mmCIF file of C-alpha atoms in Angstrom:
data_model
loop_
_atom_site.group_PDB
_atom_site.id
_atom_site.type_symbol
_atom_site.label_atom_id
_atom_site.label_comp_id
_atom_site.label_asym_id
_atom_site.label_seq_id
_atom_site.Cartn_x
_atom_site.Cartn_y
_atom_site.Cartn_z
ATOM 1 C CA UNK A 180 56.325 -125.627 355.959
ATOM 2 C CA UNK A 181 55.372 -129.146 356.022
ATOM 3 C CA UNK A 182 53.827 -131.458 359.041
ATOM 4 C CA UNK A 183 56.887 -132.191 361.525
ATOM 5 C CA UNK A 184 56.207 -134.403 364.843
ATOM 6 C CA UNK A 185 58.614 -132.159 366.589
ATOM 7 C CA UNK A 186 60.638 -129.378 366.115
ATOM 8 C CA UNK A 187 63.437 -128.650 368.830
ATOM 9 C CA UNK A 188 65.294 -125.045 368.456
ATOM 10 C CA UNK A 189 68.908 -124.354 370.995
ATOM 11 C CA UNK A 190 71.319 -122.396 370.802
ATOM 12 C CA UNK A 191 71.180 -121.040 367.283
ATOM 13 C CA UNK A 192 70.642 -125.021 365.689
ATOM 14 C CA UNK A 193 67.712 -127.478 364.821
ATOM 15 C CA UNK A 194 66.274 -130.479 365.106
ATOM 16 C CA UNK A 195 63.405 -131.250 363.036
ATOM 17 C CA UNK A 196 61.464 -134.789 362.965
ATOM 18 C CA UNK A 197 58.837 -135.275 360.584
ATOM 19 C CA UNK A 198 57.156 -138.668 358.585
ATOM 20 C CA UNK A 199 58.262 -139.815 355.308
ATOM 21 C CA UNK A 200 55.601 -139.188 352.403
ATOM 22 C CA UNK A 201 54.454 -141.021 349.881
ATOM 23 C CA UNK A 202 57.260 -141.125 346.836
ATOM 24 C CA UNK A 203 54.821 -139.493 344.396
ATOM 25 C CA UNK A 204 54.209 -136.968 346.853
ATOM 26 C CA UNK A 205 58.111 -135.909 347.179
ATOM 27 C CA UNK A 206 58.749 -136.590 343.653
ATOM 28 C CA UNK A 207 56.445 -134.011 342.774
ATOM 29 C CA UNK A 208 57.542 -131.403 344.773
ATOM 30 C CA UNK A 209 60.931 -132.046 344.589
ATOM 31 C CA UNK A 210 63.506 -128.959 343.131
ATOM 32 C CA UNK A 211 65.876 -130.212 340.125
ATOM 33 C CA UNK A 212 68.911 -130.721 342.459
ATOM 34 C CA UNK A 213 66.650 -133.124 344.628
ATOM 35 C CA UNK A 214 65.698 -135.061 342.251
ATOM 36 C CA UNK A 215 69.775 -134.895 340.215
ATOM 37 C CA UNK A 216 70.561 -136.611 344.166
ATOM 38 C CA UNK A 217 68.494 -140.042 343.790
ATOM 39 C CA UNK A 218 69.262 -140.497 340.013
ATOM 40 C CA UNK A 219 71.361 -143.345 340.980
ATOM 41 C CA UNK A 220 68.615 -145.202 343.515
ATOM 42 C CA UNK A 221 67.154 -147.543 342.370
ATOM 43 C CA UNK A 222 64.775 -148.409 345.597
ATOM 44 C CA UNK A 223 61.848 -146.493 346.159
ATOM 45 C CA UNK A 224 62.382 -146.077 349.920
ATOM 46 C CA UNK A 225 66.244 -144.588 349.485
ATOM 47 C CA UNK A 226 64.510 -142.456 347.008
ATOM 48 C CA UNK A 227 62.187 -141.601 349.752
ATOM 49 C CA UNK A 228 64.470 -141.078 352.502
ATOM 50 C CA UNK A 229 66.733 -138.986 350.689
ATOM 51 C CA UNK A 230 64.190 -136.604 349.202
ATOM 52 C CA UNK A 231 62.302 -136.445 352.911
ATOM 53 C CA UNK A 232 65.564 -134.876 354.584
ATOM 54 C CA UNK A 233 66.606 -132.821 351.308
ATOM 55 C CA UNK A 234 61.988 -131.586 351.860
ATOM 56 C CA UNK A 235 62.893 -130.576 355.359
ATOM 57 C CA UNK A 236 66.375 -128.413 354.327
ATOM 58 C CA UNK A 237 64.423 -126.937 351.325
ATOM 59 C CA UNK A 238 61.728 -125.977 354.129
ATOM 60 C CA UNK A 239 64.188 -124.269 356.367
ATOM 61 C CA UNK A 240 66.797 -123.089 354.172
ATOM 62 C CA UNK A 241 65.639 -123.235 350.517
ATOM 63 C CA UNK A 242 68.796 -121.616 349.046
ATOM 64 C CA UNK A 243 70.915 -124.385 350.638
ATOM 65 C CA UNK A 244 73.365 -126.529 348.824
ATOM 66 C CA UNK A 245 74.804 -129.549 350.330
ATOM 67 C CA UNK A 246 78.274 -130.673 349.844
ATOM 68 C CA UNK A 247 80.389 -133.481 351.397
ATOM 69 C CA UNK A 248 83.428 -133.244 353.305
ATOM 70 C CA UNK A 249 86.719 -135.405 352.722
ATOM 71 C CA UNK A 250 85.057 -137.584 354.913
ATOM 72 C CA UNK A 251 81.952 -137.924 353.637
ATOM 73 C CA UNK A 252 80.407 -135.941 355.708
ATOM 74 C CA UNK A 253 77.520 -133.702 354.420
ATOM 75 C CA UNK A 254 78.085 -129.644 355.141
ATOM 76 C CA UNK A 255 76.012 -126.973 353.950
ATOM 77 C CA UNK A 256 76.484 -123.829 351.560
ATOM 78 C CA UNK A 257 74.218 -120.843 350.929
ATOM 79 C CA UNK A 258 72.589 -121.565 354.271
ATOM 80 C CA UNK A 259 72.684 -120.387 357.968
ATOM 81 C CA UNK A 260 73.709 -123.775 359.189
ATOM 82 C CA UNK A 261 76.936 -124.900 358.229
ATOM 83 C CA UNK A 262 76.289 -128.781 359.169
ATOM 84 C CA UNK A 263 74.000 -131.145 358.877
ATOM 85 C CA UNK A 264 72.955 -134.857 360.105
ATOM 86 C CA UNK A 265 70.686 -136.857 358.804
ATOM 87 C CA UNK A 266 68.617 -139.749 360.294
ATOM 88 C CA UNK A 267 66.076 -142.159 358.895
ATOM 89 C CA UNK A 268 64.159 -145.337 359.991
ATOM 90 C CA UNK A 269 61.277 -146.870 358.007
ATOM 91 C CA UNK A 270 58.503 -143.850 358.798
ATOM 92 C CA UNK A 271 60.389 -140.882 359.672
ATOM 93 C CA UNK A 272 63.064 -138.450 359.578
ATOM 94 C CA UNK A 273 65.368 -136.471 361.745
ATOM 95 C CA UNK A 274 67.595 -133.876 360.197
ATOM 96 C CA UNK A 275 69.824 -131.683 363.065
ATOM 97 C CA UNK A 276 71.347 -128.454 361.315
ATOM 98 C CA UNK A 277 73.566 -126.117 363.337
ATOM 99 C CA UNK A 278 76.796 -124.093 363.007
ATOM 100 C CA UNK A 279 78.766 -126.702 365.562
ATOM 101 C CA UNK A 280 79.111 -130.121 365.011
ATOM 102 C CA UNK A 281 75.713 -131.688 365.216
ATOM 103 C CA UNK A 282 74.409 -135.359 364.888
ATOM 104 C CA UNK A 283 70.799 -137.292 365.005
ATOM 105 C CA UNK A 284 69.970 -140.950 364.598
ATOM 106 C CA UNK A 285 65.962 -141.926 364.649
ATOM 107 C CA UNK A 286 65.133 -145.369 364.987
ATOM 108 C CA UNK A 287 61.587 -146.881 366.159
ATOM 109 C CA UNK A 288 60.983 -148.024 370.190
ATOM 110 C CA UNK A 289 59.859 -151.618 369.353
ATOM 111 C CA UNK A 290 62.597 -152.537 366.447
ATOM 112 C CA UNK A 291 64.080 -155.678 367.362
ATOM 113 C CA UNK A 292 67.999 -155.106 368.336
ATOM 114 C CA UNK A 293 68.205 -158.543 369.582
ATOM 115 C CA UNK A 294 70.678 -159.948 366.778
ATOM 116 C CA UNK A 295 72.892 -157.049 366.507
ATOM 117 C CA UNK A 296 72.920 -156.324 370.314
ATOM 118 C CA UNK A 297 76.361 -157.898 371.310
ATOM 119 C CA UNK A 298 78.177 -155.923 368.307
ATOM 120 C CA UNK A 299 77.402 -153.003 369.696
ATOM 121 C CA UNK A 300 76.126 -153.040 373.455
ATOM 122 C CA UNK A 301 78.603 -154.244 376.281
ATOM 123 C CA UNK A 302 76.921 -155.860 379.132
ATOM 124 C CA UNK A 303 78.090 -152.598 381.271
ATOM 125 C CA UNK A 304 75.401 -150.873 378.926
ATOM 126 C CA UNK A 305 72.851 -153.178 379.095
ATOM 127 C CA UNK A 306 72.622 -153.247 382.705
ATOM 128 C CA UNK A 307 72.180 -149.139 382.740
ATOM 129 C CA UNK A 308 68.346 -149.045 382.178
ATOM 130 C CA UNK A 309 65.489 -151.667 381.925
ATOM 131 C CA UNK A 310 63.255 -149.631 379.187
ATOM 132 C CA UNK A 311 61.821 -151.102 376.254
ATOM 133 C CA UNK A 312 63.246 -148.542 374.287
ATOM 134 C CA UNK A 313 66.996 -148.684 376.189
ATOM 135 C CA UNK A 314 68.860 -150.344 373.371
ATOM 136 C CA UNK A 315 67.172 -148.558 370.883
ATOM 137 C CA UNK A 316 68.710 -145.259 372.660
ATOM 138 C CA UNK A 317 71.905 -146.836 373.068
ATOM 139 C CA UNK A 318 72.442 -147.630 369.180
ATOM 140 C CA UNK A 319 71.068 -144.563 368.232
ATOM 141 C CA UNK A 320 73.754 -142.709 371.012
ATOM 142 C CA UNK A 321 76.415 -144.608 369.231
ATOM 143 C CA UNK A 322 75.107 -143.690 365.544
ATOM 144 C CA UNK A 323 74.987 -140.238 366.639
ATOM 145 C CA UNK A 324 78.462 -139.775 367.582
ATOM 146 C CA UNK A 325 80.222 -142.227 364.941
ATOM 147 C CA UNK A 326 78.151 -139.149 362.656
ATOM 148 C CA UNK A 327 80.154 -136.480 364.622
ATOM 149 C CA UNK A 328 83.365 -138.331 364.705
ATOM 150 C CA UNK A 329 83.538 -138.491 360.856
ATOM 151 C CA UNK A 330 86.038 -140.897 360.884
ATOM 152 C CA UNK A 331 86.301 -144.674 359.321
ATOM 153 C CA UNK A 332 86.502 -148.016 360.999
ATOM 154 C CA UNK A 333 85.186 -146.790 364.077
ATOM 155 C CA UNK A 334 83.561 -150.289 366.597
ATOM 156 C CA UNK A 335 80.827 -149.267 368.150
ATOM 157 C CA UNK A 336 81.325 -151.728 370.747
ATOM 158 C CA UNK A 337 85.222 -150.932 371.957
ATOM 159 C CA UNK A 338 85.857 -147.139 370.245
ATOM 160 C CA UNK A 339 82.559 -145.134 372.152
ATOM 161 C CA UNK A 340 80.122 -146.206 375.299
ATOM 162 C CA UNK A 341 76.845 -145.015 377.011
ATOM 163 C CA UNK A 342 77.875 -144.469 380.589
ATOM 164 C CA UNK A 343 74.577 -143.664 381.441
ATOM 165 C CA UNK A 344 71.531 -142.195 381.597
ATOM 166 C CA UNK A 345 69.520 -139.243 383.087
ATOM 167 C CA UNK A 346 65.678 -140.042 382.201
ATOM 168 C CA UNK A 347 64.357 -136.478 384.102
ATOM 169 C CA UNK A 348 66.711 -134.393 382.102
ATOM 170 C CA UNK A 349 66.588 -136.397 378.870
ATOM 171 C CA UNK A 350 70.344 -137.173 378.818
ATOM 172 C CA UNK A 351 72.910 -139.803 377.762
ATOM 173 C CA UNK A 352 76.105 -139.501 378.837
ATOM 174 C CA UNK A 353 78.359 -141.422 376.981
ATOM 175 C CA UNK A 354 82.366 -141.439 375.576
ATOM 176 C CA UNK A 355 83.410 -140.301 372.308
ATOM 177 C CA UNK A 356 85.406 -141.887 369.827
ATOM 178 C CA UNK A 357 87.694 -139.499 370.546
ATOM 179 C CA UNK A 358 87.889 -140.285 374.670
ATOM 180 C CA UNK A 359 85.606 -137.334 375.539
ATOM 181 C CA UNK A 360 82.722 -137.375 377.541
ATOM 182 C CA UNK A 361 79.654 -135.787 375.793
ATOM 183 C CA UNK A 362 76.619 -135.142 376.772
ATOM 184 C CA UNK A 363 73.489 -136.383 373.928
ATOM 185 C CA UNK A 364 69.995 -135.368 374.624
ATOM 186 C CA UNK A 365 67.104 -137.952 373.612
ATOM 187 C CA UNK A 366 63.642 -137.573 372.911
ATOM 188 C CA UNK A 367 61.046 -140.095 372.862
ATOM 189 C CA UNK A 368 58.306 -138.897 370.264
ATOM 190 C CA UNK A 369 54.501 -139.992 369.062
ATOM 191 C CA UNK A 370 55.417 -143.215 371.501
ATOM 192 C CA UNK A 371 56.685 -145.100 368.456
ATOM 193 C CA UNK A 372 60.399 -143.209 368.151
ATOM 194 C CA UNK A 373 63.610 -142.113 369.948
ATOM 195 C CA UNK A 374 65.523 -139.607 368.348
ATOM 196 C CA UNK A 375 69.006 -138.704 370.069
ATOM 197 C CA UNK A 376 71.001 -135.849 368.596
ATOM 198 C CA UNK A 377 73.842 -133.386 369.739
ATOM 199 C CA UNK A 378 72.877 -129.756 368.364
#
């Protein structure tokens, strides 16, 4: 098994975190169908990102084949998860794997969410919590359940909200795209990332 910044294990799922290599690195120790899924990229850091997640699956379930769903959703075969979400931001990865619905989104503290803000925070959620890394969770919440909605044309702005927050417990509570409340859980790892994820 390879480095992973954190590992979190519930209720028969996973979450795994873990840096992004160096292409050669992944290249090199990719399996045939790993390499057969970035045939098309042309840009070294999709390469990278894909054959990260597909390094952490092969870790943890090495027999697993990934398929999509009508919806484009990814699902798992020859494994003991049955889905999967996948996260990436410029240095990391976050891949949840369970036999529920999961999602993930990873995204660093100090990225700048100033421009896209307003298309996908109301001012309700802004006023919530005064943390550096507040809108940062909040776009990663809504990421995370647009992943378990797997549906189309979904606003992140009108069709799901944060409602708030619980910083002791490590909780967002927020609204589905389906109406629902839901729970997320968050983590803030190596001070540089937030990773929020449903398991």
């Amino acid at each position: 098994m390879h480095n992973n910044l954190n590992t979190i294990c519930g209720n028969g799922a996973l979450l795994i975190v873990a840096p992004i290599p160096p292409l050669e690195e992944l290249e090199r120790e990719a399996d045939k169908r790993d390499l057969q899924s970035v045939e098309a990229f042309t840009s070294p850091s999709r390469r990278a990102e894909r054959l990260a997640w597909r390094r952490v699956l092969r870790d943890v379930a090495p027999a697993a084949e990934v398929k999509y769903a009508p919806s484009g959703a990814p699902r798992l075969k020859n494994s003991p998860y049955t889905y999967i979400s996948v996260s990436h931001c410029c240095d990391v990865v976050a891949v949840a794997l369970s036999n529920a619905r999961c999602g993930v989104d990873v995204e660093r503290v100090d990225r700048d969410f100033a421009r896209v803000a307003e298309r996908y925070m109301t001012a309700a959620e802004r006023a919530i919590c005064a943390a550096e890394w507040w809108a940062a969770a909040v776009w990663c919440a809504k990421e995370c359940l647009y992943k378990m909605a797997e549906r189309e044309g979904v606003n992140f702005r009108e069709d799901m909200a944060v409602l708030g927050v619980d910083t002791a417990e490590r909780k967002l509570l927020c609204r589905g795209v389906d109406g629902a409340e839901i729970a997320l859980d968050y983590r803030i790892i190596d001070q540089q990332h937030i990773v929020v994820y449903k398991l």
